[in-house]
Coordinates of C-alpha atoms and ligand atoms in Angstrom, one line a residue:
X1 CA 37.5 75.8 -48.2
X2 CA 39.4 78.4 -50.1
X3 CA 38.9 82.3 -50.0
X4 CA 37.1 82.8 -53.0
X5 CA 34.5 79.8 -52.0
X6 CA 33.9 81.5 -48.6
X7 CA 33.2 84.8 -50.6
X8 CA 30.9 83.0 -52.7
X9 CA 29.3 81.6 -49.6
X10 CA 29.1 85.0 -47.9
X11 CA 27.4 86.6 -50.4
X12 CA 25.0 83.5 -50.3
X13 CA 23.9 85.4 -47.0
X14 CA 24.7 82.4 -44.4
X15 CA 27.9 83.5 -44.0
X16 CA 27.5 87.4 -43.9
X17 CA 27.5 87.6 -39.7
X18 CA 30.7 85.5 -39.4
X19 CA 32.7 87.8 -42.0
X20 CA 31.4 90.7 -40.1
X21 CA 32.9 89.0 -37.2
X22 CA 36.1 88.9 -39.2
X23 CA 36.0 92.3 -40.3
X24 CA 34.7 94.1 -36.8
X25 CA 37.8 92.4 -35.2
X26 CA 40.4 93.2 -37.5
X27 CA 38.8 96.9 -37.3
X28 CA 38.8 96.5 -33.1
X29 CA 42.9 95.6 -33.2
X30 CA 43.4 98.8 -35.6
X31 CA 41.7 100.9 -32.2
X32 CA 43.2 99.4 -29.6
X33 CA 46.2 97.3 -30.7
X34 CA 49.5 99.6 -31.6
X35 CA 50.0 98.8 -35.2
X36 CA 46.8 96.9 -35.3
X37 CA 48.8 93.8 -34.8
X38 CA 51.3 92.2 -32.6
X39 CA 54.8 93.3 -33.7
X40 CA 55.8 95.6 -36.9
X41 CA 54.5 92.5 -39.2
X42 CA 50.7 92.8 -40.1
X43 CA 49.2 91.0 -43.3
X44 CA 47.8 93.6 -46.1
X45 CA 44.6 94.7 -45.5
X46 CA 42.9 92.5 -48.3
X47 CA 43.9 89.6 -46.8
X48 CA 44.3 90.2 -43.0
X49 CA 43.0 87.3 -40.6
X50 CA 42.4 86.9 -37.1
X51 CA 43.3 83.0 -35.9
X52 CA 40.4 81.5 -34.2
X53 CA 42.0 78.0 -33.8
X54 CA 44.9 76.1 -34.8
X55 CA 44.5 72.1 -35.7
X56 CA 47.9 70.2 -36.8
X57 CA 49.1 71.9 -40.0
X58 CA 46.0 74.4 -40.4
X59 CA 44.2 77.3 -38.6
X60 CA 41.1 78.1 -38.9
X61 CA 40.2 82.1 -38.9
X62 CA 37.6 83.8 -37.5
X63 CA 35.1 83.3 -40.2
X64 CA 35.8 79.4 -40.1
X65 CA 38.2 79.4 -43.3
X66 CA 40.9 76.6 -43.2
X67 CA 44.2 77.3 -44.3
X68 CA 47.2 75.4 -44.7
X69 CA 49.7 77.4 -41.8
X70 CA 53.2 77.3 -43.1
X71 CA 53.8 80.1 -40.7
X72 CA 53.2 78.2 -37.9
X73 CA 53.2 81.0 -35.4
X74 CA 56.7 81.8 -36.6
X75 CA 58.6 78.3 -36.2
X76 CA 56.9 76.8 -32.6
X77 CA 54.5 74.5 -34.2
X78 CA 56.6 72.2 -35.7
X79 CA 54.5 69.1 -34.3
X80 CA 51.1 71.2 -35.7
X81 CA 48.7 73.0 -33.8
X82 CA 47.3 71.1 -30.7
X83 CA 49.0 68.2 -30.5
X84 CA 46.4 65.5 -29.0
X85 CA 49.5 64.2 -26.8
X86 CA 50.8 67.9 -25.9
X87 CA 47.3 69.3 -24.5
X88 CA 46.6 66.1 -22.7
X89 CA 50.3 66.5 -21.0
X90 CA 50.0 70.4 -20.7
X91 CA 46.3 69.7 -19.0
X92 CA 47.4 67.6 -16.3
X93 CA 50.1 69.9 -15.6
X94 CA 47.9 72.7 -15.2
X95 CA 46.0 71.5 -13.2
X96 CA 48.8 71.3 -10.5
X97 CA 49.2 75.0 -10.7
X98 CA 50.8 76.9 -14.0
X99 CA 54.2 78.5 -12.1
X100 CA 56.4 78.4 -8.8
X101 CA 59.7 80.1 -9.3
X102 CA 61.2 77.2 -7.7
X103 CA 62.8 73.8 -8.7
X104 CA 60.3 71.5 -10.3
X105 CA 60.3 67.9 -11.8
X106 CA 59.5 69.0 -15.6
X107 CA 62.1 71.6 -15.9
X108 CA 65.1 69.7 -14.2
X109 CA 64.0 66.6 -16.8
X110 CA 63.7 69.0 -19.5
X111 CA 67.3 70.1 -18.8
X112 CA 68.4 66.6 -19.0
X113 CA 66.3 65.7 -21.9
X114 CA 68.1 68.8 -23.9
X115 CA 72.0 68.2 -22.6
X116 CA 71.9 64.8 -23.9
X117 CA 70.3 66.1 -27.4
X118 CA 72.6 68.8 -27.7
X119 CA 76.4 68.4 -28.7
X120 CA 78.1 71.5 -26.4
X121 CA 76.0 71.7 -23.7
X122 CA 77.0 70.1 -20.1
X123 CA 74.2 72.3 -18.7
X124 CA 71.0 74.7 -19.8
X125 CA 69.7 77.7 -18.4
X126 CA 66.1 78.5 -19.2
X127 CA 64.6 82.1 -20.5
X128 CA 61.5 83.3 -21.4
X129 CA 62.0 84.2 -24.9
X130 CA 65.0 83.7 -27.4
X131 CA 65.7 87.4 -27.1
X132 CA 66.5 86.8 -23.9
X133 CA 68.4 83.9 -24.7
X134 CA 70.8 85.7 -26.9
X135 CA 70.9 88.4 -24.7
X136 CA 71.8 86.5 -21.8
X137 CA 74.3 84.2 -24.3
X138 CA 76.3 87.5 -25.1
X139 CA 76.3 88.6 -21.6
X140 CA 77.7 85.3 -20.6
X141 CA 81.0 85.9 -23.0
X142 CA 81.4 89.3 -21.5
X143 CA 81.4 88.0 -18.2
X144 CA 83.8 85.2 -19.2
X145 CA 86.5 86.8 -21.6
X146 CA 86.5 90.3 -19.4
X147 CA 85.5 91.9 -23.4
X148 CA 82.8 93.8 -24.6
X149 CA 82.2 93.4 -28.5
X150 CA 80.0 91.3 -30.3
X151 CA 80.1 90.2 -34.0
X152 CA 76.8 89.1 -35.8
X153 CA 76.7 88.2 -39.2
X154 CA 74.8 90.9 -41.9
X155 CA 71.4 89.8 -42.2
X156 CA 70.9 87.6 -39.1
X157 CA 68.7 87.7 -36.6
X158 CA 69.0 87.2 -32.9
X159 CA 65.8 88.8 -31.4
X160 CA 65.1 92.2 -29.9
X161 CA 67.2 93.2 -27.7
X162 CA 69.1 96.5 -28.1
X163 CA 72.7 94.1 -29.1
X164 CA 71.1 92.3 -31.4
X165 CA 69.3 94.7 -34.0
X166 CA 72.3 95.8 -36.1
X167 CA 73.0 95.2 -39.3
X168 CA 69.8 92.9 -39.6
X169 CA 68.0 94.3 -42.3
X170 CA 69.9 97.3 -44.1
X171 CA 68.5 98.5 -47.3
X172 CA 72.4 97.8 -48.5
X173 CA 75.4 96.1 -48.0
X174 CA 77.4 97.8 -44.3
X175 CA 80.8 98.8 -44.5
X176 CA 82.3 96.1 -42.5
X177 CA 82.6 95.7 -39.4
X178 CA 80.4 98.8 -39.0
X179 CA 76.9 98.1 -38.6
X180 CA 73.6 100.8 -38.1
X181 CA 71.2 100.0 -35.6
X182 CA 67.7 98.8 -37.5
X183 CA 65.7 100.6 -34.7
X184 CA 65.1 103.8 -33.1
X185 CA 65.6 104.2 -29.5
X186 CA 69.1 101.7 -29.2
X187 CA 71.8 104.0 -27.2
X188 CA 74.1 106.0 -29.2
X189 CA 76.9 104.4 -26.6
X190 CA 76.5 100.8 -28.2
X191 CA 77.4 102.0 -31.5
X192 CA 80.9 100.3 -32.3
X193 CA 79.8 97.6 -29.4
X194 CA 78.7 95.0 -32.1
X195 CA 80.4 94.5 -35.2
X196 CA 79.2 93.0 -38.4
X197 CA 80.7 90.5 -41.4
X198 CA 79.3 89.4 -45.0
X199 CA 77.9 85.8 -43.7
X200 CA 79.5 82.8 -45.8
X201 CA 82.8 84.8 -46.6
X202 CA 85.0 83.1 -44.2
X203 CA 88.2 85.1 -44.9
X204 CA 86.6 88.3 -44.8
X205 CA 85.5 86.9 -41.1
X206 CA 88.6 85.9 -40.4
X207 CA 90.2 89.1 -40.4
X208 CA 88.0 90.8 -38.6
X209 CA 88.3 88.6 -35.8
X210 CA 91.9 88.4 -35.9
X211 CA 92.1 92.3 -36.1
X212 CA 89.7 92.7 -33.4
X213 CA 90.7 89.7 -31.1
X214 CA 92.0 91.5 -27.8
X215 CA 88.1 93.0 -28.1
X216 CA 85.7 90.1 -29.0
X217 CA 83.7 88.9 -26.5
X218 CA 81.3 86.5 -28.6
X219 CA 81.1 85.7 -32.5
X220 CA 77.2 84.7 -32.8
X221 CA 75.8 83.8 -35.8
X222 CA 73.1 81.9 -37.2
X223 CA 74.0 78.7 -38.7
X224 CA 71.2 78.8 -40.7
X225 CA 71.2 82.7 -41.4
X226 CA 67.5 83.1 -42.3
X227 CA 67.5 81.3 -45.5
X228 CA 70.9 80.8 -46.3
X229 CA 72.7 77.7 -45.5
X230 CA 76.7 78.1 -44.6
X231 CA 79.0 77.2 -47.4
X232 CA 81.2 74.4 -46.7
X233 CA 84.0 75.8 -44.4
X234 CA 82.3 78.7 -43.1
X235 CA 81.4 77.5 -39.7
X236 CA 84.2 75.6 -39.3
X237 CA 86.3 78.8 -40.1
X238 CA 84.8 80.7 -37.2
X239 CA 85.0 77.8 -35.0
X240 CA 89.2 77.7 -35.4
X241 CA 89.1 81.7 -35.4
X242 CA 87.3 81.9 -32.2
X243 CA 88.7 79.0 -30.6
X244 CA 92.6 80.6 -31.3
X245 CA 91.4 83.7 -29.7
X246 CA 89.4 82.4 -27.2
X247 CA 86.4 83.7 -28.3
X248 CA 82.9 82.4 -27.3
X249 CA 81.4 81.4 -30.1
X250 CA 77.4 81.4 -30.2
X251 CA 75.6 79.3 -32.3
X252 CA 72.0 80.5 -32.5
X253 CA 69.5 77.7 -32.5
X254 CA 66.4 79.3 -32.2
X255 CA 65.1 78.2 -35.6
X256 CA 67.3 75.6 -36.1
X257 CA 67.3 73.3 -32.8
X258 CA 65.2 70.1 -33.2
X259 CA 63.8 71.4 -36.8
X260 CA 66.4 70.9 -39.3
X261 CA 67.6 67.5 -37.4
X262 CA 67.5 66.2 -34.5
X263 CA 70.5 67.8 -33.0
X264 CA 69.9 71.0 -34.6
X265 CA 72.7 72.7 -37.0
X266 CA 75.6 71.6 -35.0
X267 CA 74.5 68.1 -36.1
X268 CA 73.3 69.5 -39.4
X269 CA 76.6 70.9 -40.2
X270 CA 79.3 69.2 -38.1
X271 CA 80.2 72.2 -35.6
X272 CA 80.3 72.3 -32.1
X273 CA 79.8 75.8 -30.9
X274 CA 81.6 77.1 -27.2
X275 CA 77.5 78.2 -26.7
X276 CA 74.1 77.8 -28.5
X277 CA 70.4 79.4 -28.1
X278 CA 67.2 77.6 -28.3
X279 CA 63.5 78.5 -28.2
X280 CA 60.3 78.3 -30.9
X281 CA 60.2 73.9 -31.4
X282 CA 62.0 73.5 -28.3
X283 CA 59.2 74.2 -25.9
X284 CA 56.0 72.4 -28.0
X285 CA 54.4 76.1 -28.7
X286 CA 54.8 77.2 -25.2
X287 CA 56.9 80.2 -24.2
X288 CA 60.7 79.1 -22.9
X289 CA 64.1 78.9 -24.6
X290 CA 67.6 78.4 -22.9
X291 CA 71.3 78.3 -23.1
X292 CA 73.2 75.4 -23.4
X293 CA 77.1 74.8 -22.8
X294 CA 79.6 73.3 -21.2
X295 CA 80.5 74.1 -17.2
X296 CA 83.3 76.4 -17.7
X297 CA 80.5 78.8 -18.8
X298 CA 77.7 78.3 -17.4
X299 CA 79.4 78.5 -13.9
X300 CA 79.0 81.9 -14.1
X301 CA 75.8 81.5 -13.3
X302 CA 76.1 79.4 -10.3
X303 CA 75.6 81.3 -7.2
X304 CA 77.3 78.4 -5.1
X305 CA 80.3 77.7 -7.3
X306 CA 81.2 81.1 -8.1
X307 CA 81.9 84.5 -6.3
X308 CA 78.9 87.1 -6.7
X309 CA 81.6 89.5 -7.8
X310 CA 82.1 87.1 -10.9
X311 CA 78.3 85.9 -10.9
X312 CA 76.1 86.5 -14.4
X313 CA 72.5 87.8 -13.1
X314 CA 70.4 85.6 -15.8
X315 CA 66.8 85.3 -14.6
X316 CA 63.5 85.7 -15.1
X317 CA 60.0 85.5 -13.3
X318 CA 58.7 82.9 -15.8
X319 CA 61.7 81.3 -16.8
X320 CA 62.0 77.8 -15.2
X321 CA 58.1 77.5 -16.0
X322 CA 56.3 74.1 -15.5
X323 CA 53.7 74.1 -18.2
X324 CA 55.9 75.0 -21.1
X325 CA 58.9 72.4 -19.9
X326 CA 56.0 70.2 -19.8
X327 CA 55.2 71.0 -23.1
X328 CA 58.6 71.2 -24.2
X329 CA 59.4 67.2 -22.7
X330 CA 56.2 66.1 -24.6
X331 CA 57.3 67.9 -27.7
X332 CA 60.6 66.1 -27.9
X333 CA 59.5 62.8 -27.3
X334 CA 57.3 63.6 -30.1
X335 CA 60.4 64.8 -32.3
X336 CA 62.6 61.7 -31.0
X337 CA 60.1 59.0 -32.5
X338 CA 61.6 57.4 -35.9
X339 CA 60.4 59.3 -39.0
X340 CA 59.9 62.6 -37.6
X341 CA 62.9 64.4 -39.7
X342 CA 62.4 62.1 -42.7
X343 CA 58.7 63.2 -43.4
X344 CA 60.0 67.2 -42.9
X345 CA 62.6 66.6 -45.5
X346 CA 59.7 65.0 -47.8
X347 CA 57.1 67.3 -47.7
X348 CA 59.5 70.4 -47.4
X349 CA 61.4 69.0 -50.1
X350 CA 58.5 68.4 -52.6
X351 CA 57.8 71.6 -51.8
X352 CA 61.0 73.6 -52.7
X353 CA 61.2 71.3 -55.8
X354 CA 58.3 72.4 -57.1
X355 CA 58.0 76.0 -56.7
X356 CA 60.3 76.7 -58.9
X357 CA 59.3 74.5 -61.2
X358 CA 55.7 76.2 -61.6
X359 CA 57.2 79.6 -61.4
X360 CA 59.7 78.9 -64.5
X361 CA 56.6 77.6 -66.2
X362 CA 55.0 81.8 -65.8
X363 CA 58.4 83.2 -66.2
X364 CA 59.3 83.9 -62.7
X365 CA 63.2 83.4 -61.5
X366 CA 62.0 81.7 -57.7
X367 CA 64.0 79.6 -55.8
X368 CA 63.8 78.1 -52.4
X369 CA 66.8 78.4 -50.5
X370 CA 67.3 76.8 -46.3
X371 CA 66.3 73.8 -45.4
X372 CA 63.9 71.3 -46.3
X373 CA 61.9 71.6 -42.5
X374 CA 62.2 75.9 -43.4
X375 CA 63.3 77.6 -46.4
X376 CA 62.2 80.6 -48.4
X377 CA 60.5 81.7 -52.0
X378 CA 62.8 84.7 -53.4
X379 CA 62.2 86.0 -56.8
X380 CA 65.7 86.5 -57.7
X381 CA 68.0 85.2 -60.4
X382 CA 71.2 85.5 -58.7
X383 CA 72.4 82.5 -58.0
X384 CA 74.0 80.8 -55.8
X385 CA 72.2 82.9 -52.8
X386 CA 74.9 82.9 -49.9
X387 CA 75.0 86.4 -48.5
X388 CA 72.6 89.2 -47.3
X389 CA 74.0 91.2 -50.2
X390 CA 72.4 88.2 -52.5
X391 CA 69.1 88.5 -51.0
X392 CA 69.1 91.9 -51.4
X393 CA 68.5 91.3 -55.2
X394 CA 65.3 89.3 -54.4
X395 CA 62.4 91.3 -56.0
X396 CA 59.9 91.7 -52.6
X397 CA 57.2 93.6 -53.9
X398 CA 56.8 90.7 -56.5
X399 CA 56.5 88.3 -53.4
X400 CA 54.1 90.0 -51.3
X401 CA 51.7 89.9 -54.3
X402 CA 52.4 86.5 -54.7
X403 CA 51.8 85.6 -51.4
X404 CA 48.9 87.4 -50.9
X405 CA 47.5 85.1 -53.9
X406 CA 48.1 82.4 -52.1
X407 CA 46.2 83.8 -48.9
X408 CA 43.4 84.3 -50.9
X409 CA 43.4 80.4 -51.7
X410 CA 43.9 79.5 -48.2
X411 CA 48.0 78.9 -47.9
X412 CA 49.0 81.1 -44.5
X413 CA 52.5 82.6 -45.2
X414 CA 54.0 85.0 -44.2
X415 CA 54.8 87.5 -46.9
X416 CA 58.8 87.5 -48.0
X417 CA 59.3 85.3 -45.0
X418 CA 60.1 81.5 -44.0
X419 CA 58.2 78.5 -44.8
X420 CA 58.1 76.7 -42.1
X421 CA 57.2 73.1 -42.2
X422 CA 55.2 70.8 -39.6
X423 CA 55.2 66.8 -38.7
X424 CA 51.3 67.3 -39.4
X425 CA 51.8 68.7 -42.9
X426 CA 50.6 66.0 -45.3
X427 CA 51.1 65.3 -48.9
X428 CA 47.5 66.4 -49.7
X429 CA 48.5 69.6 -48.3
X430 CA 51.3 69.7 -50.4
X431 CA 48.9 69.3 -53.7
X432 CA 46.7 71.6 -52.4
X433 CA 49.4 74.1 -52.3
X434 CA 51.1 73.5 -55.4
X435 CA 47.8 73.8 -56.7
X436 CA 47.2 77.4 -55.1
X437 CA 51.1 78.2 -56.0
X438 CA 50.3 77.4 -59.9
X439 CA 47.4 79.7 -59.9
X440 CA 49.2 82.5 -57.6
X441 CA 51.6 82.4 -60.5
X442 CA 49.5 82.5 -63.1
X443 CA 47.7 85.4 -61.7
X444 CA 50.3 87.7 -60.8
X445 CA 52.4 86.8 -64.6
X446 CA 48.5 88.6 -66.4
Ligands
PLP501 C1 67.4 82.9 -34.9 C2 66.5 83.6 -33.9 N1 67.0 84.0 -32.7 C3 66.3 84.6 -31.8 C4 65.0 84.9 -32.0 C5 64.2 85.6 -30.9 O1 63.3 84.8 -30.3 P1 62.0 85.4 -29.6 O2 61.1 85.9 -30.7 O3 61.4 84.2 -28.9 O4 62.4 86.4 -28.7 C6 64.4 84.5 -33.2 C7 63.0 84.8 -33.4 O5 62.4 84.7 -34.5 C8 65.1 83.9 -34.2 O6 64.6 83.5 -35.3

């Protein structure tokens, strides 16, 4: 049922206590919620929902509208909400008791499960959060090279943590290497501690790792920066680069792992990084992520191999959790079955096939650059879009209104965001959005 349906309903009178409910608890998170919402992204007001349930490629909201999620909850749900096979795993687990600290069965076979899938690990270390995983990752190639700076690529995005926010979202291109922090309240003594390059201009990269070489600890970069998929040559530039310096190179997986293949980018794109980060699909919707490399690194973290003087401190009350590695095993074998990566690539596709088609048709420049299994809508005529200073020319304000039309007709996105796209996702969906894409265009070309 579509926004302006349930509207019609409401006003029928059946309906008028449910979008009250709606309403009183968007108006409830405004009081008590900083922000009203759960991080600095909240929808416009017109269109601002509260999930009451999540079923394979839909949730449903408070006021029992269905929409098609392409958001889904920022990348985790890559199987769909409530996967039959996840919550029947997840419920037995539970039922043993939801954390112990200690060793237990489903994350020592989840560690297995993700050293075979993954090309550079020899071992994982679990985290809570991908934030953490980055943040622990970087810490690692201190530890490791006896260095202190970090380069991240313009544009990319590597969580929270007070190493990772520079350079992520400047209103204009930096002045390379330096970066500017993108939130208040980071310590004036990191400035200078993490460096930043153009992503996809290899030489440019090049040179600033070779000029700063004696100071790097870690190059980490998404492979997939956002939207933007590496030119040919750009990984595998950073990957001689690093590897002459000695270098640890950190390949962020967060997005990437288990979506946009089964072994992630480095499968995608034919680089093996010295490190690489996972979380969102890796854990089946639960909360976990890890680090995965080979033993000369992660040794560092081995309290019996290594002297405590050289020893990486790396953990966390939830982090070897039971329920989400049990969530995480069920989700994988899920992924591993036959077919799982060709029906993303069909329906994400279709998708980014068509968009641009039915935005031509009203006028609009849109393409979809990424991946099939997540890419994004930028209204832009610059082509090819390779760089952070590309996607600056991406008209957002055009975006969010187009998004929000297709909120009103029931398509979940998040505004100037990803697409991200499920295993549930079916082709009827995909008519049902072109359908409500057509019409968003039409509507915001009057
Ligand atoms: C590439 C990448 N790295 C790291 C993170 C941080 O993960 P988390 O939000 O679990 O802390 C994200 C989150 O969106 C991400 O997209």
């Amino acid at each position: 049922m579509c926004y302006h349906e349930c509207q019609d309903d409401a006003s029928k009178g059946g309906k008028r206590a449910e979008l009250n409910r709606q309403a009183d608890l968007v108006e409830r998170a405004g009081r008590y919620l900083a922000g009203g919402g759960l991080g600095l992204f909240v929808l416009p007001p017109e269109v601002n929902l509260v999930v009451a349930e999540g079923r394979g490629g839909h949730v449903i909201d408070a006021n029992g509208r269905d929409f098609i999620d392409y958001h889904l909850g920022s990348g985790p749900a890559l199987l769909g909400h409530a996967h039959p096979e996840i919550v029947a795993a997840v419920g037995r687990q539970l039922s043993k008791g939801s954390t112990y600290y200690f060793l237990n069965e489903p994350v020592i076979r989840l560690a297995e499960r993700l050293v075979n899938a993954i090309p550079c690990a020899e071992q994982v270390h679990f985290t809570g959060s991908g934030s953490e995983a980055t943040f622990f990752a970087m810490r690692l190639a201190r530890a490791v090279t006896g260095r202190d700076k970090i380069l991240k690529f313009e544009g990319g995005w590597h969580g929270v943590s007070d190493y990772s926010l520079w350079g992520t979202i400047p209103p204009r291109p930096s002045r390379y290497p330096d970066a500017e922090p993108d939130t208040l309240g980071i310590p004036a003594a990191l400035r200078g501690q993490v460096l930043v390059a153009p992503f996809n201009d290899a030489a440019r990269a090049v040179e600033i790792i070779d000029r700063h070489a004696g100071e790097l600890a870690a190059v980490i970069v998404e492979p997939l920066e956002r939207v933007l998929t590496p030119v040919p040559g750009f990984l595998e530039a950073l990957r001689d680069a690093t590897r002459r310096h000695e270098i640890v190179l950190i390949f962020d997986e967060v997005v990437t792992g288990f979506r946009i293949a089964w072994g992630g980018a480095q499968e995608r794109y034919g680089v093996t990084p010295d490190l690489a980060t996972y979380g969102k699909a890796m854990s089946g919707g639960f909360p976990m992520a890890a680090i995965a490399g080979p033993n000369r690194i992660m040794k560092s973290l081995d309290a019996h191999r290594t002297d405590r003087r050289h020893l990486v401190w790396a953990s966390g009350t939830l982090s070897g959790n039971p329920i989400s590695a049990t969530a995480g095993l069920t989700a994988l074998d899920l992924l591993s079955r036959p077919g799982t990566y060709d029906h993303l690539h069909k329906i994400g596709g279709r998708l980014r096939r068509e968009i641009p088609k039915i935005g031509a048709r009203y006028g609009f420049a849109a393409q979809t650059p990424g991946e099939d299994a997540v890419f994004g809508v930028r209204f832009t005529s610059r082509e090819p879009l390779r760089s952070w200073e590309d996607l600056l020319t991406a008209d957002k304000d055009l975006n969010l209104r187009w998004s929000v039309e297709l909120l009103r007709r029931g398509i979940l996105v998040n505004p100037n965001e990803k697409f991200y796209i499920s295993v549930a996702h079916t082709d009827a969906d995909v008519d049902r959005t072109l359908e409500a894409c057509d019409q968003a265009f039409a509507t915001i070309a009057r």
